[in-house]
Tab-separated table of C-alpha atoms in Angstrom:
chain	number	residue	atom	x	y	z
A	1	UNK	CA	0.233	-0.109	-0.442
A	2	UNK	CA	1.568	2.926	-1.306
A	3	UNK	CA	1.349	6.031	1.513
A	4	UNK	CA	0.342	8.699	-1.655
A	5	UNK	CA	-2.828	6.102	-2.343
A	6	UNK	CA	-6.882	6.591	-1.879
A	7	UNK	CA	-6.317	3.101	0.039
A	8	UNK	CA	-3.828	4.733	2.414
A	9	UNK	CA	-6.338	7.821	2.803
A	10	UNK	CA	-9.118	5.173	3.555
A	11	UNK	CA	-6.952	2.828	5.635
A	12	UNK	CA	-5.270	5.261	7.770
A	13	UNK	CA	-8.176	7.113	9.569
A	14	UNK	CA	-9.662	3.703	10.050
A	15	UNK	CA	-7.299	2.377	12.044
A	16	UNK	CA	-6.459	5.317	13.951
A	17	UNK	CA	-10.345	5.901	15.168
A	18	UNK	CA	-10.152	2.133	15.944
A	19	UNK	CA	-7.000	2.510	17.582
A	20	UNK	CA	-7.262	5.428	19.562
A	21	UNK	CA	-11.441	5.326	20.391
A	22	UNK	CA	-12.179	1.437	20.261
A	23	UNK	CA	-8.826	-0.569	21.242
A	24	UNK	CA	-8.229	2.058	23.537
A	25	UNK	CA	-9.121	-0.218	26.919
A	26	UNK	CA	-5.976	-2.317	27.248
A	27	UNK	CA	-2.499	-1.763	25.884
A	28	UNK	CA	-2.433	-5.395	24.407
A	29	UNK	CA	-5.774	-5.167	22.180
A	30	UNK	CA	-4.162	-1.340	20.269
A	31	UNK	CA	-0.856	-3.346	19.980
A	32	UNK	CA	-2.875	-6.735	18.636
A	33	UNK	CA	-4.498	-4.653	16.413
A	34	UNK	CA	-1.377	-2.453	14.702
A	35	UNK	CA	-0.178	-6.316	13.718
A	36	UNK	CA	-3.035	-6.750	12.217
A	37	UNK	CA	-2.633	-3.192	10.891
A	38	UNK	CA	0.962	-4.065	9.619
A	39	UNK	CA	0.101	-6.766	8.001
A	40	UNK	CA	-2.904	-6.064	6.034
A	41	UNK	CA	-0.988	-2.865	4.710
A	42	UNK	CA	2.257	-4.899	3.311
A	43	UNK	CA	-0.447	-7.720	1.879
A	44	UNK	CA	-2.240	-5.532	0.348
A	45	UNK	CA	0.901	-5.278	-2.122
A	46	UNK	CA	1.700	-8.937	-1.916
A	47	UNK	CA	-0.196	-10.997	0.761
A	48	UNK	CA	2.852	-14.417	-0.602
A	49	UNK	CA	5.234	-12.617	0.647
A	50	UNK	CA	3.318	-12.194	4.335
A	51	UNK	CA	4.562	-15.376	5.435
A	52	UNK	CA	8.021	-14.936	4.861
A	53	UNK	CA	8.180	-11.493	7.055
A	54	UNK	CA	5.979	-14.257	9.746
A	55	UNK	CA	8.926	-16.466	9.088
A	56	UNK	CA	11.952	-13.875	9.448
A	57	UNK	CA	9.886	-12.327	13.172
A	58	UNK	CA	9.128	-15.521	14.550
A	59	UNK	CA	12.814	-16.818	14.385
A	60	UNK	CA	14.491	-13.975	15.977
A	61	UNK	CA	12.347	-14.132	18.612
A	62	UNK	CA	13.110	-17.506	19.371
A	63	UNK	CA	16.588	-17.128	19.032
A	64	UNK	CA	16.806	-13.628	21.206
A	65	UNK	CA	16.337	-15.812	24.093
A	66	UNK	CA	19.277	-18.130	23.220
A	67	UNK	CA	21.099	-15.254	22.792
A	68	UNK	CA	20.367	-13.826	25.853
A	69	UNK	CA	22.186	-17.692	27.359
A	70	UNK	CA	24.602	-16.897	29.802
A	71	UNK	CA	26.887	-19.492	28.528
A	72	UNK	CA	28.568	-17.302	26.020
A	73	UNK	CA	29.287	-20.083	23.430
A	74	UNK	CA	25.470	-20.701	23.258
A	75	UNK	CA	25.260	-17.176	22.943
A	76	UNK	CA	27.788	-16.871	20.159
A	77	UNK	CA	25.775	-20.079	18.181
A	78	UNK	CA	22.676	-17.848	18.382
A	79	UNK	CA	23.790	-14.726	17.205
A	80	UNK	CA	25.163	-16.501	14.572
A	81	UNK	CA	22.312	-18.202	13.393
A	82	UNK	CA	19.937	-15.453	12.909
A	83	UNK	CA	22.855	-13.488	11.046
A	84	UNK	CA	22.673	-16.871	9.100
A	85	UNK	CA	19.238	-16.367	8.476
A	86	UNK	CA	18.910	-12.854	7.678
A	87	UNK	CA	21.627	-12.998	4.931
A	88	UNK	CA	20.787	-15.939	3.717
A	89	UNK	CA	17.218	-14.032	3.440
A	90	UNK	CA	18.535	-11.330	1.513
A	91	UNK	CA	21.013	-13.787	-0.553
A	92	UNK	CA	18.092	-15.744	-1.869
A	93	UNK	CA	15.726	-12.646	-2.590
A	94	UNK	CA	17.826	-10.182	-3.262
A	95	UNK	CA	21.816	-11.031	-4.355
A	96	UNK	CA	20.938	-14.315	-5.947
A	97	UNK	CA	20.829	-13.536	-9.433
A	98	UNK	CA	23.578	-10.987	-9.445
A	99	UNK	CA	26.184	-13.640	-7.764
A	100	UNK	CA	24.753	-16.440	-10.811
A	101	UNK	CA	25.346	-13.727	-13.387
A	102	UNK	CA	28.749	-13.270	-12.121
A	103	UNK	CA	29.868	-16.566	-11.499
A	104	UNK	CA	28.804	-16.959	-15.280
A	105	UNK	CA	30.290	-14.830	-16.539
A	106	UNK	CA	33.516	-15.974	-14.733
A	107	UNK	CA	33.526	-19.058	-16.257
A	108	UNK	CA	32.491	-17.693	-19.229
A	109	UNK	CA	36.140	-16.234	-19.694
A	110	UNK	CA	37.644	-19.305	-18.999
A	111	UNK	CA	35.617	-20.784	-21.594
A	112	UNK	CA	33.554	-22.606	-19.479
A	113	UNK	CA	29.714	-22.034	-20.499
A	114	UNK	CA	27.540	-22.736	-17.872
A	115	UNK	CA	23.536	-21.934	-17.482
A	116	UNK	CA	22.808	-21.156	-13.255
A	117	UNK	CA	19.309	-21.224	-13.062
A	118	UNK	CA	17.530	-17.856	-11.486
A	119	UNK	CA	14.875	-16.453	-9.481
A	120	UNK	CA	11.671	-14.892	-11.322
A	121	UNK	CA	10.532	-13.502	-8.188
A	122	UNK	CA	10.163	-10.623	-7.433
A	123	UNK	CA	12.150	-8.278	-4.797
A	124	UNK	CA	9.872	-8.592	-1.529
A	125	UNK	CA	9.116	-5.089	-0.249
A	126	UNK	CA	11.222	-4.009	2.421
A	127	UNK	CA	13.390	-7.073	2.368
A	128	UNK	CA	16.202	-5.291	3.696
A	129	UNK	CA	14.492	-2.851	6.061
A	130	UNK	CA	12.377	-5.860	8.689
A	131	UNK	CA	15.574	-7.822	8.296
A	132	UNK	CA	18.017	-4.951	9.931
A	133	UNK	CA	15.462	-4.348	12.474
A	134	UNK	CA	16.321	-8.355	13.147
A	135	UNK	CA	18.918	-8.168	13.325
A	136	UNK	CA	19.599	-4.908	15.741
A	137	UNK	CA	17.475	-6.881	17.643
A	138	UNK	CA	19.650	-9.794	18.790
A	139	UNK	CA	22.205	-7.844	18.610
A	140	UNK	CA	21.425	-5.717	21.208
A	141	UNK	CA	20.584	-8.558	23.206
A	142	UNK	CA	23.787	-10.179	22.712
A	143	UNK	CA	25.641	-7.196	23.519
A	144	UNK	CA	23.653	-6.886	26.837
A	145	UNK	CA	21.469	-3.403	26.135
A	146	UNK	CA	18.481	-6.088	25.107
A	147	UNK	CA	16.469	-8.186	27.381
A	148	UNK	CA	14.664	-10.842	25.509
A	149	UNK	CA	10.851	-9.765	24.634
A	150	UNK	CA	8.297	-12.331	26.535
A	151	UNK	CA	5.304	-10.925	24.483
A	152	UNK	CA	5.730	-12.032	20.798
A	153	UNK	CA	2.745	-9.466	19.320
A	154	UNK	CA	4.930	-6.973	21.015
A	155	UNK	CA	7.955	-8.053	19.267
A	156	UNK	CA	6.168	-8.465	16.030
A	157	UNK	CA	4.754	-4.913	15.789
A	158	UNK	CA	8.764	-3.566	16.425
A	159	UNK	CA	9.397	-5.587	13.688
A	160	UNK	CA	6.642	-4.415	11.226
A	161	UNK	CA	4.801	-1.425	11.976
A	162	UNK	CA	3.519	-0.322	9.151
A	163	UNK	CA	4.628	3.548	8.841
A	164	UNK	CA	8.725	1.740	8.698
A	165	UNK	CA	7.804	-1.600	7.219
A	166	UNK	CA	8.355	-0.685	3.401
A	167	UNK	CA	12.009	1.588	3.832
A	168	UNK	CA	12.351	2.910	7.281
A	169	UNK	CA	13.601	4.341	9.188
A	170	UNK	CA	15.670	1.221	10.421
A	171	UNK	CA	14.088	1.121	14.168
A	172	UNK	CA	16.491	0.108	17.000
A	173	UNK	CA	14.688	-2.686	19.738
A	174	UNK	CA	15.917	0.171	22.025
A	175	UNK	CA	14.092	2.979	21.235
A	176	UNK	CA	11.125	1.396	19.366
A	177	UNK	CA	10.295	-1.482	22.032
A	178	UNK	CA	9.823	0.684	24.889
A	179	UNK	CA	6.951	2.908	23.509
A	180	UNK	CA	5.440	-0.591	21.873
A	181	UNK	CA	5.682	-1.990	25.755
A	182	UNK	CA	4.230	1.242	26.962
A	183	UNK	CA	1.253	2.373	27.453
A	184	UNK	CA	0.172	5.194	25.551
A	185	UNK	CA	-2.357	8.269	25.699
A	186	UNK	CA	-3.868	10.883	23.008
A	187	UNK	CA	-1.825	14.095	22.578
A	188	UNK	CA	-3.369	16.853	20.204
A	189	UNK	CA	0.027	17.900	20.326
A	190	UNK	CA	1.653	15.225	18.748
A	191	UNK	CA	-0.753	14.250	16.667
A	192	UNK	CA	-0.968	18.017	15.135
A	193	UNK	CA	2.674	17.550	14.553
A	194	UNK	CA	2.544	14.279	12.449
A	195	UNK	CA	-0.518	15.746	10.691
A	196	UNK	CA	2.325	18.552	9.672
A	197	UNK	CA	4.825	15.961	8.533
A	198	UNK	CA	2.670	14.352	7.073
A	199	UNK	CA	1.863	16.915	4.968
A	200	UNK	CA	5.021	18.368	4.184
A	201	UNK	CA	6.054	14.743	2.965
A	202	UNK	CA	3.068	14.072	0.952
A	203	UNK	CA	4.796	17.438	-0.903
A	204	UNK	CA	8.109	16.911	-1.394
A	205	UNK	CA	6.282	13.693	-2.930
A	206	UNK	CA	3.842	14.675	-4.668
A	207	UNK	CA	4.646	17.756	-6.010
A	208	UNK	CA	8.779	17.466	-5.985
A	209	UNK	CA	9.774	14.337	-6.537
A	210	UNK	CA	7.182	12.702	-8.683
A	211	UNK	CA	7.415	16.173	-10.780
A	212	UNK	CA	10.795	16.229	-11.427
A	213	UNK	CA	11.145	11.980	-12.049
A	214	UNK	CA	9.490	13.328	-15.382
A	215	UNK	CA	12.557	15.752	-16.095
A	216	UNK	CA	15.327	13.537	-14.559
A	217	UNK	CA	13.671	10.259	-16.526
A	218	UNK	CA	13.840	12.148	-19.715
A	219	UNK	CA	16.888	13.558	-19.640
A	220	UNK	CA	19.072	10.215	-17.963
A	221	UNK	CA	17.156	7.804	-20.628
A	222	UNK	CA	18.186	9.575	-23.638
A	223	UNK	CA	21.368	11.264	-22.435
A	224	UNK	CA	23.199	10.278	-25.692
A	225	UNK	CA	20.973	13.053	-26.846
A	226	UNK	CA	21.308	16.276	-25.012
A	227	UNK	CA	24.236	18.624	-24.210
A	228	UNK	CA	26.595	18.863	-21.147
A	229	UNK	CA	24.520	21.837	-19.525
A	230	UNK	CA	21.336	19.762	-19.855
A	231	UNK	CA	22.655	16.681	-18.639
A	232	UNK	CA	23.826	18.539	-15.295
A	233	UNK	CA	20.144	19.991	-14.664
A	234	UNK	CA	19.119	16.080	-15.085
A	235	UNK	CA	21.631	14.794	-12.064
A	236	UNK	CA	20.410	17.785	-10.373
A	237	UNK	CA	16.831	17.286	-10.567
A	238	UNK	CA	17.461	13.990	-9.589
A	239	UNK	CA	19.095	14.974	-6.407
A	240	UNK	CA	16.287	16.380	-5.243
A	241	UNK	CA	13.707	13.875	-6.961
A	242	UNK	CA	15.232	10.929	-4.592
A	243	UNK	CA	15.888	13.381	-1.442
A	244	UNK	CA	12.141	14.776	-1.981
A	245	UNK	CA	10.879	10.536	-2.977
A	246	UNK	CA	13.181	9.167	0.238
A	247	UNK	CA	13.126	11.583	2.838
A	248	UNK	CA	9.517	12.402	2.010
A	249	UNK	CA	8.771	9.195	2.822
A	250	UNK	CA	10.473	9.191	5.835
A	251	UNK	CA	8.648	12.807	7.054
A	252	UNK	CA	5.554	10.625	6.354
A	253	UNK	CA	6.260	7.553	8.704
A	254	UNK	CA	7.412	9.863	11.348
A	255	UNK	CA	3.896	12.001	11.048
A	256	UNK	CA	2.196	8.328	10.830
A	257	UNK	CA	3.882	7.499	13.840
A	258	UNK	CA	2.847	10.098	15.053
A	259	UNK	CA	-0.565	10.061	15.787
A	260	UNK	CA	-0.316	6.715	17.092
A	261	UNK	CA	1.925	7.857	20.183
A	262	UNK	CA	5.084	6.581	19.020
A	263	UNK	CA	8.182	8.831	18.006
A	264	UNK	CA	10.711	6.969	15.021
A	265	UNK	CA	14.224	7.735	14.684
A	266	UNK	CA	14.985	10.200	12.523
A	267	UNK	CA	16.303	9.507	9.051
A	268	UNK	CA	16.743	12.704	7.594
A	269	UNK	CA	18.575	15.838	8.645
A	270	UNK	CA	18.552	18.477	5.736
A	271	UNK	CA	21.848	17.030	4.009
A	272	UNK	CA	22.260	18.980	0.925
A	273	UNK	CA	22.903	21.572	3.921
A	274	UNK	CA	25.995	19.069	4.670
A	275	UNK	CA	29.284	21.212	5.039
A	276	UNK	CA	31.513	17.987	4.044
A	277	UNK	CA	30.807	14.694	3.298
A	278	UNK	CA	31.088	13.570	6.372
A	279	UNK	CA	28.127	15.710	7.309
A	280	UNK	CA	26.402	14.624	4.932
A	281	UNK	CA	26.504	11.257	5.618
A	282	UNK	CA	25.331	12.190	9.554
A	283	UNK	CA	21.974	13.886	7.483
A	284	UNK	CA	20.891	11.391	5.076
A	285	UNK	CA	19.789	8.174	5.299
A	286	UNK	CA	20.643	8.212	8.981
A	287	UNK	CA	19.136	5.144	10.224
A	288	UNK	CA	21.089	2.968	7.681
A	289	UNK	CA	24.747	4.930	8.605
A	290	UNK	CA	23.836	4.813	12.300
A	291	UNK	CA	23.387	1.097	11.858
A	292	UNK	CA	26.496	-0.183	10.102
A	293	UNK	CA	28.557	1.958	12.477
A	294	UNK	CA	27.058	0.164	15.409
A	295	UNK	CA	26.490	-2.773	13.727
A	296	UNK	CA	29.304	-3.438	11.423
A	297	UNK	CA	31.809	-0.561	11.226
A	298	UNK	CA	32.985	-0.511	15.532
A	299	UNK	CA	32.611	-4.590	15.534
A	300	UNK	CA	35.559	-4.479	13.002
A	301	UNK	CA	37.374	-2.244	15.473
A	302	UNK	CA	36.392	1.400	13.785
A	303	UNK	CA	39.366	3.703	13.787
A	304	UNK	CA	41.178	1.876	16.894
A	305	UNK	CA	44.169	0.369	15.507
A	306	UNK	CA	45.628	3.261	13.297
A	307	UNK	CA	44.651	4.856	10.088
A	308	UNK	CA	45.397	1.765	8.267
A	309	UNK	CA	42.524	-0.129	9.656
A	310	UNK	CA	40.372	2.964	9.787
A	311	UNK	CA	40.859	3.697	5.885
A	312	UNK	CA	39.835	-0.215	5.601
A	313	UNK	CA	37.034	-0.206	7.547
A	314	UNK	CA	35.608	2.923	6.241
A	315	UNK	CA	35.578	1.366	2.368
A	316	UNK	CA	33.964	-1.698	3.833
A	317	UNK	CA	31.344	0.308	5.228
A	318	UNK	CA	31.060	2.100	2.340
A	319	UNK	CA	31.150	-0.919	0.166
A	320	UNK	CA	28.739	-2.423	1.447
A	321	UNK	CA	26.114	0.129	2.170
A	322	UNK	CA	26.304	0.993	-1.505
A	323	UNK	CA	25.454	-3.248	-1.973
A	324	UNK	CA	22.869	-3.309	0.369
A	325	UNK	CA	21.036	-0.677	-1.754
A	326	UNK	CA	21.029	-2.878	-4.660
A	327	UNK	CA	22.028	-6.493	-6.238
A	328	UNK	CA	24.581	-4.201	-8.902
A	329	UNK	CA	28.122	-3.076	-9.669
A	330	UNK	CA	26.912	0.529	-10.116
A	331	UNK	CA	25.712	0.543	-6.155
A	332	UNK	CA	29.128	-0.530	-5.102
A	333	UNK	CA	30.430	2.143	-7.563
A	334	UNK	CA	28.350	4.669	-5.820
A	335	UNK	CA	29.933	3.279	-2.467
A	336	UNK	CA	32.893	3.966	-3.528
A	337	UNK	CA	33.328	7.312	-4.487
A	338	UNK	CA	31.891	8.431	-0.854
A	339	UNK	CA	33.998	6.857	0.481
A	340	UNK	CA	37.337	8.339	-1.784
A	341	UNK	CA	35.037	11.353	-0.663
A	342	UNK	CA	35.492	10.674	2.892
A	343	UNK	CA	38.979	9.387	3.019
A	344	UNK	CA	40.880	13.311	2.920
A	345	UNK	CA	38.693	13.883	6.052
A	346	UNK	CA	39.573	10.787	7.628
A	347	UNK	CA	43.384	11.246	6.780
A	348	UNK	CA	42.859	15.041	7.882
A	349	UNK	CA	40.969	13.931	10.894
A	350	UNK	CA	38.227	16.647	9.951
A	351	UNK	CA	36.050	13.331	9.507
A	352	UNK	CA	34.061	15.044	13.017
A	353	UNK	CA	34.246	18.631	12.371
A	354	UNK	CA	30.584	19.156	11.523
A	355	UNK	CA	29.039	17.133	14.572
A	356	UNK	CA	26.240	18.799	16.395
A	357	UNK	CA	25.929	21.848	15.422
A	358	UNK	CA	23.718	23.481	12.602
A	359	UNK	CA	24.619	25.299	9.819
A	360	UNK	CA	24.448	29.237	10.492
A	361	UNK	CA	22.544	28.033	13.760
A	362	UNK	CA	22.272	31.725	14.845
A	363	UNK	CA	22.343	33.552	11.375
A	364	UNK	CA	20.192	33.936	8.945
A	365	UNK	CA	22.144	33.309	6.526
A	366	UNK	CA	25.665	31.467	5.924
A	367	UNK	CA	28.491	33.216	5.297
A	368	UNK	CA	30.598	32.914	2.029
A	369	UNK	CA	32.550	30.234	3.176
A	370	UNK	CA	29.933	27.715	4.545
A	371	UNK	CA	28.012	28.676	0.909
A	372	UNK	CA	31.124	27.074	-1.049
A	373	UNK	CA	31.345	24.306	1.476
A	374	UNK	CA	27.699	22.817	0.864
A	375	UNK	CA	27.838	24.020	-2.640
A	376	UNK	CA	31.161	22.053	-3.620
A	377	UNK	CA	29.327	19.156	-1.535
A	378	UNK	CA	26.485	19.014	-2.849
A	379	UNK	CA	28.356	18.983	-6.418
A	380	UNK	CA	30.218	15.609	-5.032
A	381	UNK	CA	26.867	14.561	-3.554
A	382	UNK	CA	24.993	14.815	-6.848
A	383	UNK	CA	27.970	13.432	-8.887
A	384	UNK	CA	27.912	10.324	-7.400
A	385	UNK	CA	24.143	10.184	-7.641
A	386	UNK	CA	24.627	9.692	-11.435
A	387	UNK	CA	26.529	6.607	-10.714
A	388	UNK	CA	23.471	5.507	-8.417
A	389	UNK	CA	20.876	6.736	-11.103
A	390	UNK	CA	22.440	5.188	-14.423
A	391	UNK	CA	22.692	1.068	-13.677
A	392	UNK	CA	25.586	0.556	-16.190
A	393	UNK	CA	28.723	2.234	-15.210
A	394	UNK	CA	30.486	2.574	-18.327
A	395	UNK	CA	27.001	4.656	-19.709
A	396	UNK	CA	27.446	6.424	-16.118
A	397	UNK	CA	30.952	7.242	-16.794
A	398	UNK	CA	29.627	7.903	-20.547
A	399	UNK	CA	27.512	10.638	-18.962
A	400	UNK	CA	29.653	12.020	-16.900
A	401	UNK	CA	31.973	12.659	-19.873
A	402	UNK	CA	29.166	14.158	-22.305
A	403	UNK	CA	28.559	16.796	-19.832
A	404	UNK	CA	32.359	18.478	-20.057
A	405	UNK	CA	32.175	17.712	-24.212
A	406	UNK	CA	29.224	18.060	-25.698
A	407	UNK	CA	28.658	21.846	-26.057
A	408	UNK	CA	26.192	21.390	-28.873
A	409	UNK	CA	23.159	23.477	-28.771
A	410	UNK	CA	23.694	25.144	-25.001
A	411	UNK	CA	20.015	26.608	-25.235
A	412	UNK	CA	18.195	23.517	-25.132
A	413	UNK	CA	19.105	23.508	-21.292
A	414	UNK	CA	16.392	26.901	-20.855
A	415	UNK	CA	14.011	24.637	-21.254
A	416	UNK	CA	14.565	22.390	-18.181
A	417	UNK	CA	15.323	25.768	-15.736
A	418	UNK	CA	11.484	24.839	-14.915
A	419	UNK	CA	13.154	22.300	-12.427
A	420	UNK	CA	13.555	25.010	-9.864
A	421	UNK	CA	10.620	25.993	-9.646
A	422	UNK	CA	10.408	23.222	-7.774
A	423	UNK	CA	13.758	22.731	-5.740
A	424	UNK	CA	13.583	26.498	-4.506
A	425	UNK	CA	10.521	26.686	-2.370
A	426	UNK	CA	11.900	23.284	-1.147
A	427	UNK	CA	14.791	24.509	-0.253
A	428	UNK	CA	13.467	27.620	1.534
A	429	UNK	CA	11.232	25.461	3.636
A	430	UNK	CA	13.967	22.698	4.805
A	431	UNK	CA	16.282	26.395	5.257
A	432	UNK	CA	13.518	27.743	7.609
A	433	UNK	CA	13.231	24.390	9.849
A	434	UNK	CA	17.086	23.109	9.487
A	435	UNK	CA	17.219	23.219	13.384
A	436	UNK	CA	14.832	20.804	13.774
A	437	UNK	CA	13.051	18.542	11.197
A	438	UNK	CA	10.239	17.944	13.608
A	439	UNK	CA	8.550	20.672	14.018
A	440	UNK	CA	7.105	22.186	11.423
A	441	UNK	CA	5.707	25.193	13.108
A	442	UNK	CA	6.316	28.882	12.770
A	443	UNK	CA	7.268	30.876	15.508
A	444	UNK	CA	8.399	34.446	14.943
A	445	UNK	CA	8.549	37.614	16.941
A	446	UNK	CA	8.185	39.880	13.780
A	447	UNK	CA	4.548	39.071	13.327
A	448	UNK	CA	4.720	40.284	9.056
A	449	UNK	CA	7.387	37.357	8.834
A	450	UNK	CA	5.469	34.416	10.848
A	451	UNK	CA	2.301	35.519	8.823
A	452	UNK	CA	3.776	35.035	5.649
A	453	UNK	CA	5.323	31.962	6.481
A	454	UNK	CA	2.175	30.651	7.394
A	455	UNK	CA	0.810	31.658	4.388
A	456	UNK	CA	3.430	29.746	2.434
A	457	UNK	CA	3.026	26.372	4.145
A	458	UNK	CA	-0.862	26.319	4.028
A	459	UNK	CA	-0.527	27.433	0.369
A	460	UNK	CA	1.904	24.526	-0.192
A	461	UNK	CA	-0.436	22.226	2.050
A	462	UNK	CA	-3.032	22.624	-0.615
A	463	UNK	CA	-0.716	22.933	-3.510
A	464	UNK	CA	-0.033	19.150	-2.117
A	465	UNK	CA	-3.838	18.033	-1.485
A	466	UNK	CA	-4.734	19.193	-5.199
A	467	UNK	CA	-1.384	17.057	-6.703
A	468	UNK	CA	-1.918	14.303	-4.206
A	469	UNK	CA	-6.116	14.925	-5.620
A	470	UNK	CA	-5.108	14.930	-9.003
A	471	UNK	CA	-2.920	11.696	-9.298
A	472	UNK	CA	-5.556	9.258	-7.319
A	473	UNK	CA	-8.352	10.901	-10.172
A	474	UNK	CA	-5.561	9.898	-13.098
A	475	UNK	CA	-4.526	6.791	-11.080
A	476	UNK	CA	-1.049	7.807	-11.168
A	477	UNK	CA	0.775	6.831	-7.271
A	478	UNK	CA	4.018	6.910	-8.459
A	479	UNK	CA	6.014	4.257	-6.399
A	480	UNK	CA	8.656	5.263	-4.179
A	481	UNK	CA	12.262	5.157	-4.879
A	482	UNK	CA	13.278	2.765	-1.941
A	483	UNK	CA	11.107	0.588	-1.849
A	484	UNK	CA	12.996	-1.228	-4.732
A	485	UNK	CA	15.759	-1.520	-2.128
């Protein structure tokens, strides 16, 4: 079920009403309703894979008790069983065909021709997310940060909670499970914040991302016919398309969770205002990058043991992160490019320069140095997005080469400047709320600025409703990009 669909617009108020007005007498009833609603939400897309979700959930629930054993050998055994189980599910459904084809090509170079059997099955939506939920739960039990959950429904809600089930954020058991286990009461303020986040996320998706998608697709799919300046605009369009699409999904997820009394982990904190690549990765897909940091980078030794080990572990993290996005060499190349961009910061001990502070936190505008840093970081990220967008690495290199060598008919690019009609409002509003991505409220002492900003916000919400209604009527509900991962 898509957030930007008529089905969801009917589903959400029904579940909300039942949750707060019918099943509100007991916590167990509310959790049971959330579990049923979550499986219904998932099964709306494909009921066949509900059994896979249930199996993954059950196995990690059972493993958790053995991983908590005081016998460390037994605990380690079941920890590895959980890892093998979760990575095995990913390997079969997401990576089997990729590796089978790579082996086939390898044997072909040796003159040996094999014909591996390929899986002709769609990738189960959300598989990369819910398997990581399960692994984080088992890891945290092994480390003593989380006790095994005895109530299966509570654990199953943690894994399958419908706002985050198919595209995150990737939650931690230590953060979400306590909220599932405690009594929840309705908060008007929290619900209002949730509605604002949902509307803002819808704006990013149906107005910005979906509008830019047609432009970006037209340029990327026919890049040999366009000049360098148009190709640059195409890359910029995709940069904001994927940002609007994925961060929009995350905003809707966070907002929807708020309606039910939950606070999910932040997944985006205005990444295009980053001043270097390290800061970008602290602000882009935060739940994934922090997951790899806590459960892979640190166990590998992190930065302990000298620069050489830190460099090795950094490249491992970025390459694995790229491969997590899909079974294709272009995603690995994308991760490698980001690793190369991160490397100078690591070697100069500048990778933690911008950890907590927001750019121009106490000023209305950034200074010249900050503008240059944000611009160069955005250019690097946009260059890397070319390899993310084009699955053929040779074609991605050709696209990049054409930017610097194809100068015919430069006036053509003027017809694509319309992308900034979507990008500029998004940047202006993002800048307004850069200090807190969850509080889309106007609080200014200057009444004129406050009223003007409020008018702009409500105009955006109205525009969003119009675009969403039109897409529903035209039956053009565009799926979210990260559903394929």
